[in-house]
CSV table of C-alpha atoms in Angstrom, one decimal:
chain,number,residue,atom,x,y,z
H,235,MET,CA,-7.0,4.7,25.0
H,236,ILE,CA,-8.8,2.8,22.4
H,237,GLN,CA,-6.4,0.5,20.4
H,238,HIS,CA,-6.4,0.9,16.6
H,239,ILE,CA,-7.4,-2.6,15.3
H,240,ARG,CA,-6.2,-3.2,11.8
H,241,LYS,CA,-8.9,-5.0,9.8
H,242,LYS,CA,-8.1,-4.7,6.0
H,243,ILE,CA,-7.0,-7.3,3.7
H,244,VAL,CA,-4.8,-5.5,1.0
H,245,THR,CA,-3.1,-6.4,-2.1
H,246,ILE,CA,-1.2,-4.8,-4.9
H,247,GLY,CA,-0.9,-5.2,-8.7
H,248,GLU,CA,-2.6,-4.7,-12.1
H,249,ILE,CA,-6.0,-3.4,-13.0
H,250,VAL,CA,-6.9,-4.0,-16.5
H,251,VAL,CA,-9.8,-4.3,-18.9
H,252,GLU,CA,-10.3,-7.7,-20.6
H,253,ILE,CA,-11.7,-8.2,-24.0
H,254,MET,CA,-12.6,-11.7,-25.1
H,255,ALA,CA,-12.9,-13.4,-28.5
H,256,GLU,CA,-16.2,-14.7,-29.2
H,257,GLN,CA,-15.1,-17.5,-31.1
H,258,PRO,CA,-12.7,-20.1,-30.0
H,259,GLY,CA,-9.3,-20.6,-31.8
H,260,PHE,CA,-5.7,-19.9,-31.7
H,261,GLY,CA,-4.3,-16.4,-31.1
H,262,PHE,CA,-5.3,-13.1,-32.6
H,263,MET,CA,-3.9,-13.2,-36.3
H,264,GLU,CA,-7.3,-12.7,-37.9
H,265,PRO,CA,-10.2,-10.2,-37.4
H,266,PHE,CA,-13.2,-11.5,-35.5
H,267,ALA,CA,-15.8,-10.4,-33.0
H,268,LEU,CA,-14.8,-9.5,-29.5
H,269,ARG,CA,-16.9,-8.9,-26.2
H,270,GLY,CA,-16.1,-6.7,-23.6
H,271,PRO,CA,-14.7,-4.3,-22.0
H,272,PHE,CA,-14.8,-6.2,-18.6
H,273,PRO,CA,-13.0,-5.0,-15.3
H,274,SER,CA,-10.2,-7.3,-14.6
H,275,GLY,CA,-6.7,-8.0,-13.3
H,276,ALA,CA,-5.9,-10.8,-10.8
H,277,PRO,CA,-5.4,-8.5,-7.7
H,278,ALA,CA,-8.6,-6.6,-8.7
H,279,ILE,CA,-10.7,-9.7,-9.0
H,280,PHE,CA,-9.4,-11.0,-5.6
H,281,ILE,CA,-9.9,-7.8,-3.8
H,282,ASP,CA,-13.4,-7.4,-5.5
H,283,GLN,CA,-14.4,-10.9,-4.0
H,284,VAL,CA,-13.0,-10.1,-0.6
H,285,ALA,CA,-15.2,-7.0,-0.5
H,286,ARG,CA,-18.4,-8.9,-1.6
H,287,LEU,CA,-17.7,-11.1,1.5
H,288,GLY,CA,-18.1,-8.2,3.7
H,289,GLN,CA,-14.4,-8.0,4.5
H,290,GLU,CA,-12.6,-4.6,4.7
H,291,CYS,CA,-10.2,-4.4,2.1
H,292,GLY,CA,-8.1,-2.0,-0.3
H,293,LEU,CA,-6.3,-2.2,-3.5
H,294,ILE,CA,-2.8,-0.4,-4.7
H,295,SER,CA,-2.7,-0.2,-8.0
H,296,CYS,CA,-2.6,2.5,-11.1
H,297,VAL,CA,-5.1,3.2,-14.0
H,298,GLY,CA,-5.2,5.6,-17.0
H,299,ARG,CA,-7.1,8.8,-16.8
H,300,ASP,CA,-9.7,6.9,-19.5
H,301,ASP,CA,-13.0,5.1,-19.4
H,302,PHE,CA,-11.3,1.8,-18.7
H,303,GLY,CA,-9.7,3.1,-15.6
H,304,THR,CA,-13.0,4.9,-14.4
H,305,MET,CA,-15.0,1.7,-15.1
H,306,ASN,CA,-12.7,-0.2,-13.0
H,307,ILE,CA,-12.4,2.2,-10.2
H,308,GLU,CA,-16.2,2.6,-9.8
H,309,ARG,CA,-16.9,-1.1,-10.0
H,310,LEU,CA,-14.3,-1.7,-7.1
H,311,ARG,CA,-15.7,1.3,-5.1
H,312,GLN,CA,-19.3,0.0,-5.6
H,313,ASP,CA,-18.5,-3.3,-4.2
H,314,GLY,CA,-16.9,-2.0,-1.1
H,315,VAL,CA,-13.2,-1.9,-2.0
H,316,ASP,CA,-10.9,1.0,-0.4
H,317,VAL,CA,-9.7,2.6,-3.9
H,318,SER,CA,-7.8,5.5,-2.1
H,319,ALA,CA,-4.5,4.0,-3.0
H,320,ILE,CA,-5.4,3.5,-6.9
H,321,GLN,CA,-3.4,6.2,-8.7
H,322,VAL,CA,-4.8,7.9,-12.1
H,323,SER,CA,-2.1,8.4,-14.6
H,324,ALA,CA,-2.4,11.1,-17.2
H,325,ASP,CA,0.5,9.6,-19.1
H,326,HIS,CA,-0.3,6.1,-19.4
H,327,ALA,CA,-3.5,4.0,-20.8
H,328,THR,CA,-5.2,1.5,-18.6
H,329,GLY,CA,-3.8,-2.0,-19.0
H,330,SER,CA,-5.5,-4.6,-21.2
H,331,ALA,CA,-5.7,-8.2,-21.7
H,332,PHE,CA,-7.2,-9.7,-24.8
H,333,VAL,CA,-8.1,-13.4,-24.3
H,334,ARG,CA,-9.2,-16.2,-26.8
H,335,TYR,CA,-10.1,-19.7,-25.8
H,336,ARG,CA,-8.6,-22.6,-27.7
H,337,PRO,CA,-10.8,-25.5,-28.8
H,338,ASP,CA,-9.1,-27.5,-25.8
H,339,GLY,CA,-10.2,-24.9,-23.3
H,340,GLU,CA,-6.7,-23.5,-23.0
H,341,ARG,CA,-6.2,-19.8,-23.5
H,342,ASP,CA,-4.1,-17.2,-25.4
H,343,PHE,CA,-3.5,-13.7,-24.0
H,344,VAL,CA,-2.2,-10.7,-25.5
H,345,TYR,CA,-1.2,-8.3,-22.5
H,346,ASN,CA,-0.5,-4.6,-22.3
H,347,ILE,CA,0.4,-4.4,-18.7
H,348,ARG,CA,4.2,-3.7,-18.1
H,349,ASN,CA,4.1,-0.4,-20.2
H,350,ALA,CA,0.6,0.7,-19.3
H,351,ALA,CA,-0.6,2.6,-16.2
H,352,CYS,CA,-0.4,-0.5,-13.8
H,353,GLY,CA,3.3,-0.6,-14.5
H,354,GLN,CA,3.6,2.7,-12.9
H,355,THR,CA,2.2,1.4,-9.5
H,356,GLN,CA,4.1,2.5,-6.6
H,357,LEU,CA,3.6,3.1,-2.9
H,358,THR,CA,2.4,6.5,-2.3
H,359,ASP,CA,1.2,8.0,1.1
H,360,ASP,CA,-2.2,6.8,0.5
H,361,ALA,CA,-0.8,3.3,-0.1
H,362,PHE,CA,1.2,3.4,3.3
H,363,ARG,CA,-1.8,4.5,5.0
H,364,LEU,CA,-3.7,1.5,3.6
H,365,LEU,CA,-1.3,-1.0,4.5
H,366,ASP,CA,-1.0,0.4,8.2
H,367,ASP,CA,-4.5,-0.5,8.4
H,368,ALA,CA,-4.0,-4.1,6.9
H,369,ARG,CA,-4.1,-7.1,9.1
H,370,HIS,CA,-3.5,-9.4,5.8
H,371,PHE,CA,-1.4,-8.7,2.6
H,372,HIS,CA,-1.9,-10.9,-0.5
H,373,VAL,CA,0.6,-11.1,-3.5
H,374,MET,CA,-0.4,-12.3,-7.0
H,375,GLY,CA,2.7,-13.9,-9.0
H,376,SER,CA,1.2,-12.1,-12.4
H,377,SER,CA,1.7,-8.8,-10.7
H,378,LEU,CA,5.6,-9.3,-10.3
H,379,PHE,CA,6.3,-8.3,-14.1
H,380,SER,CA,8.8,-5.5,-13.1
H,381,PHE,CA,11.5,-4.5,-10.6
H,382,ARG,CA,9.2,-1.6,-9.5
H,383,ILE,CA,6.3,-3.8,-8.7
H,384,ILE,CA,8.6,-6.4,-7.1
H,385,HIS,CA,10.2,-3.7,-4.9
H,386,ALA,CA,6.8,-2.2,-4.1
H,387,ALA,CA,5.3,-5.8,-3.2
H,388,THR,CA,8.2,-6.7,-1.1
H,389,THR,CA,8.2,-3.3,0.8
H,390,ALA,CA,4.4,-3.6,1.3
H,391,LEU,CA,4.5,-7.4,2.8
H,392,ARG,CA,7.3,-6.5,4.9
H,393,ARG,CA,5.5,-3.5,6.6
H,394,VAL,CA,2.3,-5.8,7.1
H,395,LYS,CA,4.5,-8.5,8.4
H,396,GLU,CA,6.3,-6.1,11.0
H,397,ASN,CA,2.8,-4.8,12.1
H,398,GLY,CA,1.9,-8.3,13.1
H,399,GLY,CA,-0.1,-9.1,9.8
H,400,THR,CA,-0.1,-12.3,7.7
H,401,ILE,CA,0.7,-13.0,4.0
H,402,SER,CA,-0.9,-14.9,1.4
H,403,PHE,CA,0.8,-15.8,-2.1
H,404,ASP,CA,-0.8,-17.0,-5.3
H,405,PRO,CA,1.9,-17.8,-7.9
H,406,ASN,CA,-0.8,-17.5,-10.7
H,407,ILE,CA,1.7,-17.8,-13.5
H,408,ARG,CA,0.6,-17.2,-17.4
H,409,LYS,CA,2.9,-18.9,-19.9
H,410,GLU,CA,3.4,-15.2,-21.6
H,411,MET,CA,5.2,-14.1,-18.3
H,412,LEU,CA,7.6,-16.9,-18.0
H,413,ASP,CA,10.1,-15.0,-20.2
H,414,ILE,CA,10.6,-12.2,-17.5
H,415,PRO,CA,13.9,-13.3,-15.8
H,416,GLU,CA,13.2,-11.6,-12.4
H,417,MET,CA,9.7,-13.3,-11.8
H,418,ARG,CA,11.1,-16.6,-10.6
H,419,ALA,CA,13.6,-15.0,-8.1
H,420,ALA,CA,10.6,-12.7,-6.9
H,421,MET,CA,8.3,-15.6,-6.6
H,422,GLU,CA,10.8,-17.4,-4.6
H,423,MET,CA,11.3,-14.7,-2.2
H,424,MET,CA,7.3,-14.4,-1.6
H,425,LEU,CA,7.5,-17.8,-0.8
H,426,GLN,CA,9.8,-17.3,2.0
H,427,TYR,CA,7.5,-14.7,3.6
H,428,CYS,CA,4.0,-16.3,2.9
H,429,ASP,CA,1.5,-17.9,5.6
H,430,ILE,CA,-0.9,-19.2,3.0
H,431,PHE,CA,0.2,-20.5,-0.1
H,432,LEU,CA,-2.3,-20.8,-2.9
H,433,PRO,CA,-0.9,-22.8,-6.1
H,434,SER,CA,-2.9,-24.1,-8.8
H,435,GLY,CA,-2.0,-27.8,-9.6
H,436,PRO,CA,1.6,-28.0,-11.1
H,437,GLU,CA,2.5,-24.5,-9.5
H,438,LEU,CA,2.9,-26.6,-6.0
H,439,MET,CA,6.0,-28.0,-7.4
H,440,MET,CA,7.3,-25.2,-9.5
H,441,LEU,CA,9.2,-23.3,-6.9
H,442,THR,CA,10.5,-26.3,-5.1
H,443,GLU,CA,13.3,-29.3,-5.8
H,444,ALA,CA,10.8,-31.9,-5.3
H,445,ASN,CA,9.7,-34.7,-7.6
H,446,THR,CA,6.3,-35.5,-6.0
H,447,GLU,CA,3.5,-33.6,-4.5
H,448,ASP,CA,4.1,-34.9,-1.3
H,449,ASP,CA,7.9,-34.0,-1.1
H,450,ALA,CA,6.8,-30.4,-2.3
H,451,VAL,CA,4.1,-30.0,0.6
H,452,ARG,CA,7.0,-31.0,3.1
H,453,GLU,CA,9.7,-28.6,1.6
H,454,ILE,CA,7.3,-25.8,1.5
H,455,LEU,CA,5.9,-26.2,4.8
H,456,GLY,CA,9.3,-26.6,6.1
H,457,LEU,CA,10.0,-23.0,4.8
H,458,GLY,CA,7.8,-21.8,7.5
H,459,VAL,CA,4.5,-21.7,5.4
H,460,LYS,CA,1.7,-22.4,7.6
H,461,GLU,CA,-1.1,-23.6,5.1
H,462,ILE,CA,-1.0,-24.8,1.6
H,463,VAL,CA,-4.1,-24.8,-0.7
H,464,VAL,CA,-4.0,-26.5,-3.8
H,465,LYS,CA,-6.5,-25.5,-6.4
H,466,ARG,CA,-7.3,-28.4,-8.7
H,467,GLY,CA,-10.3,-27.0,-10.8
H,468,SER,CA,-12.6,-29.7,-11.7
H,469,ARG,CA,-11.0,-32.1,-9.2
H,470,GLY,CA,-11.6,-29.8,-6.0
H,471,ALA,CA,-9.0,-28.7,-3.9
H,472,SER,CA,-6.7,-29.8,-1.2
H,473,TYR,CA,-5.4,-28.3,2.2
H,474,TYR,CA,-2.2,-29.2,3.9
H,475,SER,CA,-0.8,-27.9,7.1
H,476,ALA,CA,1.6,-29.5,9.9
H,477,ASP,CA,-1.2,-31.3,11.3
H,478,GLN,CA,-4.0,-31.7,8.8
H,479,THR,CA,-4.6,-32.9,5.1
H,480,LEU,CA,-8.1,-32.2,3.5
H,481,HIS,CA,-9.1,-33.2,0.0
H,482,LEU,CA,-12.7,-31.8,-0.9
H,483,PRO,CA,-14.5,-32.5,-4.2
H,484,PRO,CA,-15.7,-29.7,-6.3
H,485,PHE,CA,-19.2,-28.4,-6.7
H,486,MET,CA,-20.8,-29.1,-10.1
H,487,ALA,CA,-21.1,-26.0,-12.2
H,488,GLU,CA,-21.6,-25.5,-16.0
H,489,GLU,CA,-18.2,-23.8,-17.1
H,490,ILE,CA,-18.7,-20.7,-19.1
H,491,ASP,CA,-15.6,-18.6,-18.4
H,492,PRO,CA,-12.8,-19.9,-16.0
H,493,THR,CA,-10.9,-16.7,-16.0
H,494,GLY,CA,-10.8,-15.2,-12.4
H,495,ALA,CA,-12.3,-18.3,-10.7
H,496,GLY,CA,-8.6,-19.2,-9.0
H,497,ASP,CA,-8.6,-15.3,-7.8
H,498,CYS,CA,-12.2,-15.8,-6.2
H,499,PHE,CA,-11.3,-19.3,-4.8
H,500,GLY,CA,-8.2,-17.7,-3.2
H,501,ALA,CA,-9.9,-14.5,-2.0
H,502,THR,CA,-12.7,-16.7,-0.2
H,503,PHE,CA,-10.4,-19.1,1.5
H,504,VAL,CA,-8.2,-16.2,2.9
H,505,THR,CA,-11.2,-14.1,4.0
H,506,CYS,CA,-12.8,-17.2,5.7
H,507,ARG,CA,-9.6,-18.1,7.4
H,508,LEU,CA,-9.1,-14.4,8.5
H,509,GLN,CA,-12.8,-14.3,10.0
H,510,GLY,CA,-12.3,-17.5,11.9
H,511,HIS,CA,-13.6,-20.1,10.0
H,512,MET,CA,-12.0,-23.6,10.2
H,513,PRO,CA,-9.9,-24.9,7.3
H,514,GLU,CA,-12.4,-27.5,6.1
H,515,GLN,CA,-15.3,-24.9,6.0
H,516,SER,CA,-12.8,-22.5,4.4
H,517,LEU,CA,-12.0,-24.9,1.7
H,518,ARG,CA,-15.7,-25.8,1.2
H,519,TYR,CA,-16.7,-22.0,0.7
H,520,ALA,CA,-13.5,-21.5,-1.6
H,521,ASN,CA,-14.9,-24.4,-3.8
H,522,ALA,CA,-18.3,-22.9,-4.0
H,523,SER,CA,-17.0,-19.6,-5.0
H,524,GLY,CA,-14.8,-21.0,-7.7
H,525,ALA,CA,-17.9,-22.9,-9.2
H,526,LEU,CA,-20.0,-19.8,-9.1
H,527,ALA,CA,-17.2,-17.9,-10.9
H,528,VAL,CA,-16.7,-20.2,-13.7
H,529,SER,CA,-20.6,-20.1,-14.5
H,530,VAL,CA,-20.5,-16.5,-15.7
H,531,ARG,CA,-18.8,-14.6,-18.5
H,532,GLY,CA,-16.5,-12.0,-17.4
H,533,PRO,CA,-13.4,-12.4,-14.9
H,534,MET,CA,-15.0,-10.3,-12.2
H,535,GLU,CA,-18.7,-11.0,-13.0
H,536,GLY,CA,-18.9,-14.2,-10.9
H,537,VAL,CA,-17.9,-12.8,-7.6
H,538,SER,CA,-20.2,-14.1,-4.9
H,539,THR,CA,-21.7,-13.2,-1.3
H,540,PHE,CA,-21.9,-15.8,1.5
H,541,GLN,CA,-25.5,-15.9,1.0
H,542,GLN,CA,-24.9,-17.2,-2.5
H,543,LEU,CA,-22.1,-19.5,-1.3
H,544,ASP,CA,-24.3,-21.0,1.3
H,545,ALA,CA,-27.2,-21.5,-1.3
H,546,VAL,CA,-24.6,-23.6,-3.5
H,547,ILE,CA,-23.5,-25.7,-0.4
H,548,ALA,CA,-27.1,-26.2,0.5
H,549,GLN,CA,-28.1,-27.3,-3.1
H,550,ALA,CA,-25.3,-29.9,-3.2
H,551,VAL,CA,-26.1,-31.1,-0.1
H,552,GLY,CA,-29.8,-31.5,-1.0
H,553,VAL,CA,-28.8,-33.4,-4.1
H,554,ALA,CA,-26.5,-35.8,-2.3
């Protein structure tokens, strides 16, 4: 008998369109030029990057029966994502995210997610079939915006874990979402299950009692997390496990649009580790992925292949 081998990386959460303000400023209290729509949503960006690296993968989500939903599904399908578990709702519009950059580089968002189609995401028969093919399940904190999604994500990760798979978790918190009371409890629960934790800077300490990064690392590893990867943006990234600590510098890039860079970084690191790359090489690829992502306008437009990542790394070595 041929044994079925689970191969896919699977994630769950919001698919949205992103529309960006052309001019920097504060908020959306006046008319101005906009650019978009771009396919987006943190889980969608993550899984699209996974697919571009040649890894089998799929996404569990829901979009509206509208142009925005069709655009997202076709983009994901084109790049190699299994879209069989993406539902299409006739009653809810595809989610949206309007973003405007402030002069200091910070961003203001206006979301329509919780009450949009992605808020209706659930575990269908197609979703369970996808999960039973998964060797790894990824959770984005930004997706834990309702009890419905929290329940679905928890059920999914337990199923993958029980099947012998592994879990990664990226807190990916937006300030606009911090007023949702169930989110912190859900994130703390996700931390209990995950094998790879992927916080950005201050998120490392957010779910701990620690006062320093070193204490936070010890506390999180003590929970059973096997690997911690801290995204530090222009300062590179750090890796921690029970027996290894790494700090790698960033690759130089002209920053045009940082949205989605962390999702690409995380997708690249997770994919590399599951494909057998050692931590240092995985972290190097992830840094290169983040650098390419910020250099292109549009949250999903900066996804990259291994060939492109190798070129970035080779160019940096040549310059050095």
